[in-house]
PDB file of C-alpha atoms in Angstrom:
ATOM      1  CA  ASN A   1       5.164 -14.993  18.499  1.00  0.00           C
ATOM      2  CA  ASN A   2       6.159 -11.294  18.519  1.00  0.00           C
ATOM      3  CA  SER A   3       9.204 -11.838  20.715  1.00  0.00           C
ATOM      4  CA  TYR A   4      11.551 -10.850  17.904  1.00  0.00           C
ATOM      5  CA  SER A   5      11.604  -8.683  14.799  1.00  0.00           C
ATOM      6  CA  PHE A   6      13.878  -7.791  11.922  1.00  0.00           C
ATOM      7  CA  GLN A   7      14.114  -4.099  11.060  1.00  0.00           C
ATOM      8  CA  PHE A   8      15.501  -2.061   8.182  1.00  0.00           C
ATOM      9  CA  GLN A   9      16.851   1.381   9.107  1.00  0.00           C
ATOM     10  CA  ASN A  10      18.387   4.241   7.161  1.00  0.00           C
ATOM     11  CA  SER A  11      21.681   5.930   8.032  1.00  0.00           C
ATOM     12  CA  SER A  12      19.851   8.155  10.552  1.00  0.00           C
ATOM     13  CA  SER A  13      18.472   5.079  12.390  1.00  0.00           C
ATOM     14  CA  VAL A  14      14.925   5.792  11.186  1.00  0.00           C
ATOM     15  CA  ILE A  15      13.005   2.515  10.925  1.00  0.00           C
ATOM     16  CA  LEU A  16      11.896   1.985   7.329  1.00  0.00           C
ATOM     17  CA  ALA A  17      10.408  -1.507   7.585  1.00  0.00           C
ATOM     18  CA  THR A  18       9.812  -4.193  10.225  1.00  0.00           C
ATOM     19  CA  LEU A  19       9.208  -7.934   9.976  1.00  0.00           C
ATOM     20  CA  MET A  20       7.652  -9.245  13.181  1.00  0.00           C
ATOM     21  CA  GLY A  21       7.992 -12.741  14.606  1.00  0.00           C
ATOM     22  CA  ASN A  22       4.294 -13.384  13.902  1.00  0.00           C
ATOM     23  CA  GLY A  23       4.789 -12.687  10.175  1.00  0.00           C
ATOM     24  CA  ASN A  24       3.377  -9.146  10.155  1.00  0.00           C
ATOM     25  CA  PHE A  25       5.363  -6.827   7.888  1.00  0.00           C
ATOM     26  CA  GLY A  26       5.286  -3.045   8.249  1.00  0.00           C
ATOM     27  CA  ILE A  27       6.525  -0.294   5.978  1.00  0.00           C
ATOM     28  CA  GLY A  28       7.043   2.997   7.798  1.00  0.00           C
ATOM     29  CA  THR A  29       6.153   1.451  11.164  1.00  0.00           C
ATOM     30  CA  ASP A  30       8.035  -0.395  13.884  1.00  0.00           C
ATOM     31  CA  ALA A  31       4.905  -2.204  15.151  1.00  0.00           C
ATOM     32  CA  PRO A  32       2.809  -3.590  12.271  1.00  0.00           C
ATOM     33  CA  THR A  33      -0.601  -4.782  13.454  1.00  0.00           C
ATOM     34  CA  ALA A  34      -1.632  -6.502  10.205  1.00  0.00           C
ATOM     35  CA  THR A  35      -0.089  -8.952   7.764  1.00  0.00           C
ATOM     36  CA  LEU A  36       0.906  -5.890   5.696  1.00  0.00           C
ATOM     37  CA  ALA A  37       0.787  -2.504   7.419  1.00  0.00           C
ATOM     38  CA  VAL A  38       1.807   0.630   5.526  1.00  0.00           C
ATOM     39  CA  THR A  39       2.190   3.972   7.264  1.00  0.00           C
ATOM     40  CA  GLY A  40       2.148   6.618   4.544  1.00  0.00           C
ATOM     41  CA  THR A  41       0.936   6.611   0.941  1.00  0.00           C
ATOM     42  CA  ALA A  42       1.012   3.258  -0.888  1.00  0.00           C
ATOM     43  CA  SER A  43       1.402   2.911  -4.637  1.00  0.00           C
ATOM     44  CA  ILE A  44       0.854  -0.437  -6.337  1.00  0.00           C
ATOM     45  CA  GLY A  45       1.734  -0.844 -10.001  1.00  0.00           C
ATOM     46  CA  GLY A  46       4.040   0.944 -12.395  1.00  0.00           C
ATOM     47  CA  ALA A  47       4.791   4.572 -13.166  1.00  0.00           C
ATOM     48  CA  THR A  48       1.651   5.013 -15.298  1.00  0.00           C
ATOM     49  CA  ASN A  49      -0.752   2.186 -14.423  1.00  0.00           C
ATOM     50  CA  LYS A  50      -1.186   2.105 -10.662  1.00  0.00           C
ATOM     51  CA  LEU A  51      -3.401   2.159  -7.600  1.00  0.00           C
ATOM     52  CA  THR A  52      -2.531   4.787  -4.988  1.00  0.00           C
ATOM     53  CA  ILE A  53      -3.885   4.665  -1.447  1.00  0.00           C
ATOM     54  CA  SER A  54      -3.339   7.967   0.364  1.00  0.00           C
ATOM     55  CA  THR A  55      -3.055   8.470   4.117  1.00  0.00           C
ATOM     56  CA  ASP A  56      -6.545  10.040   4.168  1.00  0.00           C
ATOM     57  CA  GLY A  57      -8.046   6.863   2.649  1.00  0.00           C
ATOM     58  CA  THR A  58      -8.382   8.203  -0.892  1.00  0.00           C
ATOM     59  CA  LEU A  59      -8.036   5.563  -3.619  1.00  0.00           C
ATOM     60  CA  THR A  60      -6.724   6.765  -6.973  1.00  0.00           C
ATOM     61  CA  LEU A  61      -6.654   4.500 -10.034  1.00  0.00           C
ATOM     62  CA  ASN A  62      -4.581   5.507 -13.053  1.00  0.00           C
ATOM     63  CA  GLY A  63      -4.231   3.652 -16.357  1.00  0.00           C
ATOM     64  CA  THR A  64      -6.206   1.001 -18.168  1.00  0.00           C
ATOM     65  CA  ALA A  65      -7.720  -1.904 -16.275  1.00  0.00           C
ATOM     66  CA  THR A  66      -8.657  -5.312 -17.644  1.00  0.00           C
ATOM     67  CA  VAL A  67     -11.326  -7.341 -15.877  1.00  0.00           C
ATOM     68  CA  PHE A  68     -12.004 -11.019 -16.748  1.00  0.00           C
ATOM     69  CA  ASP A  69      -9.989 -10.546 -19.981  1.00  0.00           C
ATOM     70  CA  ASP A  70     -13.046  -9.234 -21.823  1.00  0.00           C
ATOM     71  CA  LEU A  71     -13.878  -5.881 -20.228  1.00  0.00           C
ATOM     72  CA  THR A  72     -11.437  -3.007 -20.421  1.00  0.00           C
ATOM     73  CA  GLY A  73     -11.756   0.603 -19.413  1.00  0.00           C
ATOM     74  CA  ASP A  74      -9.738   3.744 -18.975  1.00  0.00           C
ATOM     75  CA  ILE A  75      -9.718   4.649 -15.279  1.00  0.00           C
ATOM     76  CA  THR A  76      -8.749   8.306 -15.096  1.00  0.00           C
ATOM     77  CA  ARG A  77     -11.654   9.973 -13.289  1.00  0.00           C
ATOM     78  CA  THR A  78     -11.438  10.964  -9.632  1.00  0.00           C
ATOM     79  CA  LYS A  79     -14.446  10.474  -7.379  1.00  0.00           C
ATOM     80  CA  THR A  80     -15.045  12.384  -4.182  1.00  0.00           C
ATOM     81  CA  ALA A  81     -16.750  10.742  -1.224  1.00  0.00           C
ATOM     82  CA  GLY A  82     -20.512  11.267  -1.371  1.00  0.00           C
ATOM     83  CA  THR A  83     -20.654  12.023  -5.121  1.00  0.00           C
ATOM     84  CA  ARG A  84     -21.771   9.900  -8.041  1.00  0.00           C
TER      85      ARG A  84
END
């Protein structure tokens, strides 16, 4: 049910986040169409070790990643679409 929502606004009445009646949560949008919808750049992690998703779809990984507790690697290289 989308008949109601809860919104967070700043002092200029700009909507910062919206929780819809159907459970969708949006950051930077007043009408989230997914469980989590982010309008703008998203950064997940800390100041140094993080995943950044830019508005153009670019994924940037910074820091050291651990996979399955036995494989580690430094992820600092940037890849451009269409390159290897």
